[in-house]
Coordinates of C-alpha atoms in Angstrom, one line a residue:
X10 CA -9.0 -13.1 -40.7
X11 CA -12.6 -12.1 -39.6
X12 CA -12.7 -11.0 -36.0
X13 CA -14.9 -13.8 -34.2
X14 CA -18.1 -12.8 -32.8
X15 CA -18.3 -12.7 -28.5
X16 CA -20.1 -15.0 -26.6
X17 CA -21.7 -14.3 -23.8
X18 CA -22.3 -17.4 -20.9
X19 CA -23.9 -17.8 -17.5
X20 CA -22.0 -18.2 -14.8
X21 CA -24.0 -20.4 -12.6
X22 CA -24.9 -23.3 -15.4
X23 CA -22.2 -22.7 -18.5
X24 CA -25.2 -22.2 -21.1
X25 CA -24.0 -20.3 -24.1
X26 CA -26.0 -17.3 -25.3
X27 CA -25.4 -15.7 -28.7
X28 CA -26.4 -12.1 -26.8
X29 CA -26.3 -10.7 -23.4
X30 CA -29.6 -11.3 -21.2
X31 CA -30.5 -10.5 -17.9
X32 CA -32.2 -13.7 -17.5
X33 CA -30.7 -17.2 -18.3
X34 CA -32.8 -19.0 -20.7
X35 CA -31.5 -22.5 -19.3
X36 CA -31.6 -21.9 -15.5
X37 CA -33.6 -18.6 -15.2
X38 CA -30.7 -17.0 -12.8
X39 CA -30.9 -13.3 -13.2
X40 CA -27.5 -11.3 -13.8
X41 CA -25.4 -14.4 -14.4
X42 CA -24.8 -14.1 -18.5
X43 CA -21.3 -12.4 -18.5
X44 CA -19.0 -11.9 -22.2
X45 CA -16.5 -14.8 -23.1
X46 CA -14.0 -15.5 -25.4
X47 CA -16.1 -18.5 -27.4
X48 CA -14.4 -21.9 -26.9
X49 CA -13.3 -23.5 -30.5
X50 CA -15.7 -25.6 -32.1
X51 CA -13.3 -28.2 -33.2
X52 CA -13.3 -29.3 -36.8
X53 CA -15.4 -29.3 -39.5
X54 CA -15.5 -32.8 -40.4
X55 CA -13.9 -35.5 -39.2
X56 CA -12.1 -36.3 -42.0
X57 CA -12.5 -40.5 -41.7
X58 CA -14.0 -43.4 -39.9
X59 CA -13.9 -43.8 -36.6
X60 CA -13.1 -47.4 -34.9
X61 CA -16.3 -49.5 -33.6
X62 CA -16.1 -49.3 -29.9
X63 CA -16.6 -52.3 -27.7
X64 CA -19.8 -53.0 -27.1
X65 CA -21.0 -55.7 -23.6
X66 CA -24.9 -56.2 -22.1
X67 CA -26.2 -56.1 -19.1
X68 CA -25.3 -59.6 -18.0
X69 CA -21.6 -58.9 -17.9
X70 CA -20.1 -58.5 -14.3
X71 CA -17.0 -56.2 -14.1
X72 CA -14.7 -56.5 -11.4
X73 CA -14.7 -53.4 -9.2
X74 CA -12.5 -50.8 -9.4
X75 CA -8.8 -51.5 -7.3
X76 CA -8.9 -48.7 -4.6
X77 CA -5.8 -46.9 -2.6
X78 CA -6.7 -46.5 1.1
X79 CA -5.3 -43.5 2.9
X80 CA -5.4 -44.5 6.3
X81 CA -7.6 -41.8 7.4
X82 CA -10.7 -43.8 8.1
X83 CA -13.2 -40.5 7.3
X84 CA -11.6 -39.4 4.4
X85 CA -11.8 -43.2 2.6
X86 CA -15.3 -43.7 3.9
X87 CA -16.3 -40.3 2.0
X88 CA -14.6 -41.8 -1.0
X89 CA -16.5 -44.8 -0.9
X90 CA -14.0 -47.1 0.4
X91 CA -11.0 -45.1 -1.0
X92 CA -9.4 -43.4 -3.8
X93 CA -10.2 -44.9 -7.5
X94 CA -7.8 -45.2 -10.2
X95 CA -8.0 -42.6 -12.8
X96 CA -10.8 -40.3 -11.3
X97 CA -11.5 -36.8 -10.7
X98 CA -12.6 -35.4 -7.3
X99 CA -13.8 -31.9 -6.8
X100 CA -13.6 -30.5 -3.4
X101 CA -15.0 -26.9 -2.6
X102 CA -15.4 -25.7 1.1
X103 CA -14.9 -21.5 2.3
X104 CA -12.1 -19.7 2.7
X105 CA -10.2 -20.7 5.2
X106 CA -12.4 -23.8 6.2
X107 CA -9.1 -25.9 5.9
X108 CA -9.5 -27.4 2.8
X109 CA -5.8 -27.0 2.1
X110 CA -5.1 -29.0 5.6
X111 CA -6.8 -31.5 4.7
X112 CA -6.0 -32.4 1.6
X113 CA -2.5 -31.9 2.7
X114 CA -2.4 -34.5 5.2
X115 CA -4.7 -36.5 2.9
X116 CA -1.8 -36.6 0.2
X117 CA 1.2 -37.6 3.0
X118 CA -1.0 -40.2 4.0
X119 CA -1.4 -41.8 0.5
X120 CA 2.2 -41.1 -0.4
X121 CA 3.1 -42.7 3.1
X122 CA 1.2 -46.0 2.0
X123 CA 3.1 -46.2 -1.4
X124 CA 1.0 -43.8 -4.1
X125 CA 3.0 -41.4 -5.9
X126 CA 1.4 -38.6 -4.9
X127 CA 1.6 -34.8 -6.0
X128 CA 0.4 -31.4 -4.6
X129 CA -0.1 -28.4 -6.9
X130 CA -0.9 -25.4 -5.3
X131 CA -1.5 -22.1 -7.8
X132 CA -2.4 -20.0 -4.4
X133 CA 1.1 -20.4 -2.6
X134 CA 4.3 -20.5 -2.7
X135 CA 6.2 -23.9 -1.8
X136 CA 7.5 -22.5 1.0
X137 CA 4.0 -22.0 2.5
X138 CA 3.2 -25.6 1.5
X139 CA 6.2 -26.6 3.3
X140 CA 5.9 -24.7 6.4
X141 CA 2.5 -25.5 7.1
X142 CA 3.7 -29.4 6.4
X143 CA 6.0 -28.9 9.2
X144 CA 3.8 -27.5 11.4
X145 CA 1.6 -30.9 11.1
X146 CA 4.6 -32.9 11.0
X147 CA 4.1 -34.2 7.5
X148 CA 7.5 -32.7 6.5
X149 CA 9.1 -36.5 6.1
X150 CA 6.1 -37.6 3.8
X151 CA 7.2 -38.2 0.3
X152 CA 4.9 -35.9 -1.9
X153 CA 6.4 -34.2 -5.1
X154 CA 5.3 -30.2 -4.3
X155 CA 5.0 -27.9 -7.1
X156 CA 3.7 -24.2 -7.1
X157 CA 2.4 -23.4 -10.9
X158 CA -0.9 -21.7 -12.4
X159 CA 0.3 -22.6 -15.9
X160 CA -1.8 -25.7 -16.8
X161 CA 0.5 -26.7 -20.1
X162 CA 3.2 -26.8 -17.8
X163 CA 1.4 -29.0 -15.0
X164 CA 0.2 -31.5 -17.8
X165 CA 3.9 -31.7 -19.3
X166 CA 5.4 -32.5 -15.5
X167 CA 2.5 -34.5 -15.1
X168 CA 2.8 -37.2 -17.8
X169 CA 6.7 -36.5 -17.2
X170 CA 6.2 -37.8 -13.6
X171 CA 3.2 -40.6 -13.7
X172 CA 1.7 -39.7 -10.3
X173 CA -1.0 -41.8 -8.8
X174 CA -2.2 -38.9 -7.2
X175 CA -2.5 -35.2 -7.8
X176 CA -3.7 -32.2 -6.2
X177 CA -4.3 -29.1 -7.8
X178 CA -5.0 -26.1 -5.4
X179 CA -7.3 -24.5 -6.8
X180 CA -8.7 -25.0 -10.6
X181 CA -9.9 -21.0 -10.4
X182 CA -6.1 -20.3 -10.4
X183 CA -5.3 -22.4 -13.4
X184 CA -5.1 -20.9 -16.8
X185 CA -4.7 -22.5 -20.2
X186 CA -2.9 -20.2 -22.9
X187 CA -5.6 -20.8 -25.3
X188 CA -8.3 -19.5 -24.1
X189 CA -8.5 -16.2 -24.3
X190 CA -9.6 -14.8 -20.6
X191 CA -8.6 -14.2 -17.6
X192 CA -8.1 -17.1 -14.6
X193 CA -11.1 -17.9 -13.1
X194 CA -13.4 -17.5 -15.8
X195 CA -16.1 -19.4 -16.6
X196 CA -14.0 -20.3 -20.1
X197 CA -11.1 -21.0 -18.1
X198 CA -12.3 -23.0 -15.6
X199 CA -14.4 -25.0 -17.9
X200 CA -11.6 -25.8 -20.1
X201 CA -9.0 -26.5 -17.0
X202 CA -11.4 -28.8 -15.4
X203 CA -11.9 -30.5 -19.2
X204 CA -8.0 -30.9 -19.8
X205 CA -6.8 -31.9 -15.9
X206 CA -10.2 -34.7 -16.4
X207 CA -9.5 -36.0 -19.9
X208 CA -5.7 -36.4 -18.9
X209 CA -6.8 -38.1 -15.4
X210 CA -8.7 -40.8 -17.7
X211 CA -6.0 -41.3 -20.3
X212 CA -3.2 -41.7 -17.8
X213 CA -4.9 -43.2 -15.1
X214 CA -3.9 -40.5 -12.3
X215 CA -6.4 -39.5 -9.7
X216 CA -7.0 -35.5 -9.6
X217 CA -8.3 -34.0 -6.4
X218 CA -9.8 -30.4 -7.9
X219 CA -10.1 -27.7 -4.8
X220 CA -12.8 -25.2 -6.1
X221 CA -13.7 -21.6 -4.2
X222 CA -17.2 -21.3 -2.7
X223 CA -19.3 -18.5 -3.4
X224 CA -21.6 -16.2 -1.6
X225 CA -24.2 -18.7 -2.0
X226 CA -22.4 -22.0 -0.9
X227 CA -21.8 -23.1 -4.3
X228 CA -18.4 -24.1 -6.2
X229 CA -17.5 -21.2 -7.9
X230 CA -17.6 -20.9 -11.7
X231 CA -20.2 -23.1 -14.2
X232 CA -22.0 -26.6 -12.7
X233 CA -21.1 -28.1 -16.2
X234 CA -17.8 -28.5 -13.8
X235 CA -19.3 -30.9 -11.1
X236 CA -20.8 -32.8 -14.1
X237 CA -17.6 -33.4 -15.4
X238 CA -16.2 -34.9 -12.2
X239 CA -16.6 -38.4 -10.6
X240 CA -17.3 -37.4 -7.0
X241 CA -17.5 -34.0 -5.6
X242 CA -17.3 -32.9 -2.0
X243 CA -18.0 -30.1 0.4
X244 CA -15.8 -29.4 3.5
X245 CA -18.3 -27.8 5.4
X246 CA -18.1 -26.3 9.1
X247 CA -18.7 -23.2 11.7
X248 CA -15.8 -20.7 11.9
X249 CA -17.0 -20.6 15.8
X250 CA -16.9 -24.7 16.1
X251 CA -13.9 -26.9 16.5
X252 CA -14.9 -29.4 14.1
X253 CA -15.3 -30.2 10.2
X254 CA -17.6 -32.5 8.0
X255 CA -16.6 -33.6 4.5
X256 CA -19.9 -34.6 2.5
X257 CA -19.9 -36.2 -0.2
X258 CA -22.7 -34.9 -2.8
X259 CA -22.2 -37.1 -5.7
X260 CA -19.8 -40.3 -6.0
X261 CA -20.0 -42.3 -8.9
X262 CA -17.7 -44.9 -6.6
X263 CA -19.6 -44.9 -3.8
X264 CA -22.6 -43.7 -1.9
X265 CA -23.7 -39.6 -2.0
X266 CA -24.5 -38.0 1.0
X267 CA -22.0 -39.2 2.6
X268 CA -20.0 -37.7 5.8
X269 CA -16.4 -37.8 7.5
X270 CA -16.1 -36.1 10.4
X271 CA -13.0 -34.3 11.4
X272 CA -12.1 -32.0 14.6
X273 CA -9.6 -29.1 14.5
X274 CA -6.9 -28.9 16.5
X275 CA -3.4 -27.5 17.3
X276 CA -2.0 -30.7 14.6
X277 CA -4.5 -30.4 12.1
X278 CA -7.5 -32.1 11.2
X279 CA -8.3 -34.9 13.6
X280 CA -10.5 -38.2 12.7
X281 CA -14.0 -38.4 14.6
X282 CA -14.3 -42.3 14.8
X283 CA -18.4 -41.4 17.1
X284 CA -19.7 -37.9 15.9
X285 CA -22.5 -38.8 17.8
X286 CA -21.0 -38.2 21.1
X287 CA -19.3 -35.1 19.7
X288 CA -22.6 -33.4 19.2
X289 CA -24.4 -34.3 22.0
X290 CA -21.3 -33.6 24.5
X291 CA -22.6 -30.3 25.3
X292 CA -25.9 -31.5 27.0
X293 CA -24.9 -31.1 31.1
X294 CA -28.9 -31.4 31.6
X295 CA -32.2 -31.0 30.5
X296 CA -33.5 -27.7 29.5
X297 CA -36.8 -27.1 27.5
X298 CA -36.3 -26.4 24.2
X299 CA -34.3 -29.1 23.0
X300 CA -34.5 -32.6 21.4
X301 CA -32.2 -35.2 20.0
X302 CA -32.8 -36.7 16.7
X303 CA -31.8 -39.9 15.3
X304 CA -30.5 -39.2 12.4
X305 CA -28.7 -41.4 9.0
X306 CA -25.9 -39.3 6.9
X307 CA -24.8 -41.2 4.2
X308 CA -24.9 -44.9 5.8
X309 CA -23.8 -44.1 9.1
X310 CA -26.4 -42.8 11.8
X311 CA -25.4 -39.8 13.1
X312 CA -27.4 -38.6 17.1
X313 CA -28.2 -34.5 16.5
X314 CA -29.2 -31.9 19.3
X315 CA -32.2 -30.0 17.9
X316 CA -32.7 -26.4 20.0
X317 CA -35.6 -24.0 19.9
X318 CA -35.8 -20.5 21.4
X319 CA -39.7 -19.1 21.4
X320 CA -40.6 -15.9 22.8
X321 CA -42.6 -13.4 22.5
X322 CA -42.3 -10.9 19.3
X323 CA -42.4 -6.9 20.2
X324 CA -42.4 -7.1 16.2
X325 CA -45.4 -7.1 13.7
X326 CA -43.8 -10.0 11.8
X327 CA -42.2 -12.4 14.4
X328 CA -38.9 -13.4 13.1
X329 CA -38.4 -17.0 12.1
X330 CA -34.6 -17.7 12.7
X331 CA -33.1 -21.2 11.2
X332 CA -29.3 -22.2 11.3
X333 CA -28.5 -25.8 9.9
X334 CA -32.0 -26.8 8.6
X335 CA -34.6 -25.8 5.8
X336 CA -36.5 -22.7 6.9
X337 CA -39.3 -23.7 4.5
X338 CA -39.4 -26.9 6.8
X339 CA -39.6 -25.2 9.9
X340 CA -42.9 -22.6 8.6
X341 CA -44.4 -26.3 7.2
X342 CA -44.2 -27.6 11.1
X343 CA -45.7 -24.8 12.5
X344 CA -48.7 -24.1 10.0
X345 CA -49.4 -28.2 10.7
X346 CA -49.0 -27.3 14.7
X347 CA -51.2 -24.5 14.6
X348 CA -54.1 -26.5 12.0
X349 CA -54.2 -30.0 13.1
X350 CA -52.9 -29.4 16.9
X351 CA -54.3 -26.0 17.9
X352 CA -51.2 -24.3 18.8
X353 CA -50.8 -21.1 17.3
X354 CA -47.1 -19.7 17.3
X355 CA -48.5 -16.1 16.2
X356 CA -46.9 -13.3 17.8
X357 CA -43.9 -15.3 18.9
X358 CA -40.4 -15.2 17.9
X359 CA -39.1 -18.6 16.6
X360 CA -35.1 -19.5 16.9
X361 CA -33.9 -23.1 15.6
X362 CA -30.4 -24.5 15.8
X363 CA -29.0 -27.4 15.4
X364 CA -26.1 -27.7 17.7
X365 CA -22.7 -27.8 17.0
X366 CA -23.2 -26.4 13.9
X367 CA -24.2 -29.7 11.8
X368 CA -26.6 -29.6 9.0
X369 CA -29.9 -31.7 8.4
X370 CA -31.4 -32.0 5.4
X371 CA -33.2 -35.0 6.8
X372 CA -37.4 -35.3 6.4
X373 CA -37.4 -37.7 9.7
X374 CA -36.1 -34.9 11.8
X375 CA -39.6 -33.1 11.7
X376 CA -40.7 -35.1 14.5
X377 CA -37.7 -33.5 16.4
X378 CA -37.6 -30.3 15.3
X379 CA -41.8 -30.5 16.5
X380 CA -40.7 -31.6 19.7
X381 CA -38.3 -29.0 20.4
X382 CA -40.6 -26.3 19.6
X383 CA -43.4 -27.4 21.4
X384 CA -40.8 -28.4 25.0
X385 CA -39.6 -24.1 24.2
X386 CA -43.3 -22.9 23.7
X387 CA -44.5 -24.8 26.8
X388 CA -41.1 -24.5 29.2
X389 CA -41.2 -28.6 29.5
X390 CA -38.1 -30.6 29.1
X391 CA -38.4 -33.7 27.1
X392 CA -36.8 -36.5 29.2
X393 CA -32.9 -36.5 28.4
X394 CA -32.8 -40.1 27.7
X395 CA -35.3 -39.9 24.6
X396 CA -34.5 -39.6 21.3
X397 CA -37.2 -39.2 18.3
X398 CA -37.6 -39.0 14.6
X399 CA -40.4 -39.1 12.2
X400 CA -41.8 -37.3 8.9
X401 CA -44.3 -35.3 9.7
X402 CA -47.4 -35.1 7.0
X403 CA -49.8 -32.1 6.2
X404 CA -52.7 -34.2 7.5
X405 CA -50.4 -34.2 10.4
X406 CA -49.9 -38.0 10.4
X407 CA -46.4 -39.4 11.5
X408 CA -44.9 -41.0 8.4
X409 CA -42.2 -43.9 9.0
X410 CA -38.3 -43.3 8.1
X411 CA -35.7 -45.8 7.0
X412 CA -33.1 -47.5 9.0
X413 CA -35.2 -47.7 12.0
X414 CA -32.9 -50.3 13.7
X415 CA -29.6 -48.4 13.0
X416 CA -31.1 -45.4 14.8
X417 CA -32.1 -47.0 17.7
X418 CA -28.5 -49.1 18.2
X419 CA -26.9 -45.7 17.4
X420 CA -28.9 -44.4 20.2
X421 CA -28.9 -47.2 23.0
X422 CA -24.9 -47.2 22.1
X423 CA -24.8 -43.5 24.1
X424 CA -27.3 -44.3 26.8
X425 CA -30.8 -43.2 25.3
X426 CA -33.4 -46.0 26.9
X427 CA -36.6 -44.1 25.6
X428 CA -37.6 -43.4 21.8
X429 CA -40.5 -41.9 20.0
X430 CA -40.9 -43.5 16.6
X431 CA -43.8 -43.1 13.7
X432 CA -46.5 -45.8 13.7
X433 CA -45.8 -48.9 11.0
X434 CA -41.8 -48.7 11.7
X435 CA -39.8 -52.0 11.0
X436 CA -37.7 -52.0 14.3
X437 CA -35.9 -55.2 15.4
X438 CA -32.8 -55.9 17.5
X439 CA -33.4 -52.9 19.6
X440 CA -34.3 -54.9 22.8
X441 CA -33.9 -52.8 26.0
X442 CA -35.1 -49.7 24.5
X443 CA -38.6 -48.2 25.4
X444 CA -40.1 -47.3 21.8
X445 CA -43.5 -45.7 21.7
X446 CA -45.3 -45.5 18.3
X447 CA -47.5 -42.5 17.5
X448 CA -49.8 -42.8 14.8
X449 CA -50.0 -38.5 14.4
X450 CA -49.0 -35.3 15.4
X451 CA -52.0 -35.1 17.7
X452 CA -51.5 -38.5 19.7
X453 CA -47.6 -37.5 20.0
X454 CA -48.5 -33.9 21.7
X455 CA -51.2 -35.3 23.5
X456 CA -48.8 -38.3 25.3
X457 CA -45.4 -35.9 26.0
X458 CA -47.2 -32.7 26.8
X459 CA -50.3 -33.5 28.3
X460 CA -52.7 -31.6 25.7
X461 CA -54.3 -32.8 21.9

């Protein structure tokens, strides 16, 4: 038999190269082509016709797909409502983050509300599944455990045992006996993911997938992964920080970006039913340097605290310092400050946060993030009951933002009174709020700080 020729694939998209490169031709990601044992390329010729599939227009309503709730409010609304029959969920999150916990007590609360539920964990041992069940006092919920890596044997107990539900912990320490690498390979993980999804559709169990994070913050092993999945999620959160946010990045079942909030403690993961207050609980009084922004996640609005540390730099190159926002974003603010305002930030150290550890990805938090800057650069507080948000243009004009009237009810909900919105916003409903409009950049620092 001839020996078959190795194939070499990138890590970071799953493109198949017939020779090693630095360079990926299909993603341009240097050093990611690595050798793999080639994946079969299935037969020849299929041997006979097919049957005609069904074919529908565009006319034809479907009913929507049944849903299992959990009972955990946060982890349904991340879902889109709750779990779907017969899809596959991909959660990745760091080491340690508490992915295991939460999917845990995720599982005893579906199997609690009738779903045959399963956990399959290829990291532990069952009695480090069980131990940790008792320590969150799950230990009465009736989920089947398992602790396996091989995936023939998972699919044999799974069509065996017909679960609703199934967690596998994690897909980097399944292998399947033929493919010829070792678990956690690109080959491997591809072909897991393909076999656990392929059964999930066939026999109409839901698979949660937990996938490792790398270096970078992405799921570990080839994106052709993520594709293959129905809804994929990120547990994200601070080491240093008592809370958790699941975010949804795609959902074929519901809406993408968005969040369930969760706070660790002593029993696990606890629901956050306001994250608002939760972020802004640290605010005792006003200091210069920070700003609350309005903010939408997903379809809830979400109240931030934006901070900002400026001093002066003893360096050449003043360090620009960003934690939970684009730093790109931040150098686009100040070049608009310092050319359509006058307010040069040369030779002065720049620190933004956002507090608490939450992450905005949000254009209408330039306004904010402007704000704060400007209250640390000129040692003024911005009133504490004022909240702002607004896209912030290169010609420095303030552009509107969506959901006007859900940030502002958001906001008067905790006791803001005050708000500074972008000119042409649709607000209504929002009566006993002071909103002021600013047309630019230049009107806004002109009316808070006194200079234009």
């Amino acid at each position: 038999m001839a020996k078959s020729s190795p194939a070499f694939t990138c890590t970071a998209c799953g493109a198949a190269h017939k020779k090693w490169a630095g360079q990926c031709e299909a993603c341009k990601a240097w050093n990611s082509v690595i050798e793999e044992a080639p994946l079969s390329a299935g037969p020849k010729s299929l041997g006979g016709k097919g049957r005609k599939i069904a074919l529908t227009d565009l006319a034809t309503q479907s009913a929507p797909p049944p849903r299992a709730t959990s009972g955990m409010d946060e982890f349904d609304r991340v879902l889109g409502g709750g779990l779907v029959e017969a899809s596959a969920i991909l959660v990745g999150g760091d080491p340690g983050i508490g992915k295991s916990t939460l999917l845990l007590q995720a599982t005893a609360a579906f199997a609690r509300r009738g779903v045959k539920s399963m956990y399959i964990s290829g990291e532990e041992a069952t009695a480090q599944v069980q131990m940790r069940a008792q320590r969150l006092g799950l230990a009465d919920a009736p989920v089947i455990l398992g602790a396996e890596t091989n995936l023939r044997d998972i699919l044999t107990t799974l069509d065996t045992e017909r679960p609703g539900l199934c967690v596998i912990d994690s897909i980097q320490t399944m292998w399947l006996d033929t493919v010829d690498s070792a678990p956690g390979s690109v080959s491997q993980v591809r072909s897991a993911a393909h076999e656990l999804v392929t059964f999930a559709k066939k026999r109409g169990v839901a698979i949660i997938l937990v996938g490792h994070v790398t270096k970078d913050g992405q799921i570990a092993g080839p994106r052709v992964v993520e594709h293959m999945v129905d809804t994929v999620l990120y547990f994200e959160g601070e080491r240093g920080h008592h809370f958790r946010i699941l975010r949804a990045v795609k959902n074929r079942f519901g809406p993408a970006a968005e969040i369930g909030v969760f706070e660790m403690t002593g029993d696990g993961l606890a629901q956050v039913t306001n994250p608002s207050a939760l972020f802004l609980s640290d605010r005792d009084k006003p200091a210069p340097g920070s700003a609350v922004f309005a903010g939408i996640e997903g379809t809830r609005p979400v109240l931030t605290e934006i901070q900002a540390l400026v001093s002066p730099s003893p360096l050449g190159t003043p360090r620009r310092t960003v934690v939970g926002l684009d730093s790109g974003r931040l150098s686009t603010i100040l070049a608009v400050l310092e050319a359509r305002c006058g307010i040069p930030f040369a030779g002065l150290d720049v620190y933004l946060n956002v507090a608490g550890g939450m992450r905005v990805s949000e254009p209408a938090a330039d306004l904010a993030v402007a704000a704060a800057l400007l209250s640390a650069r000129e040692d003024v507080a911005i009133p504490p009951d004022m909240v702002l948000f607004g896209e912030i243009s290169l010609s420095g004009a303030l552009r509107p933002v969506s959901q006007t009237e859900n940030r502002l009810k958001e906001a008067m909900k905790l006791g803001f009174t005050q708000a500074i919105a972008p000119s042409r916003s649709k607000m209504a409903g929002v009566d006993g709020m002071t909103v002021r409009q600013m047309p630019d950049l230049t009107a806004f620092v002109g009316e808070i700080f006194g200079a234009g």
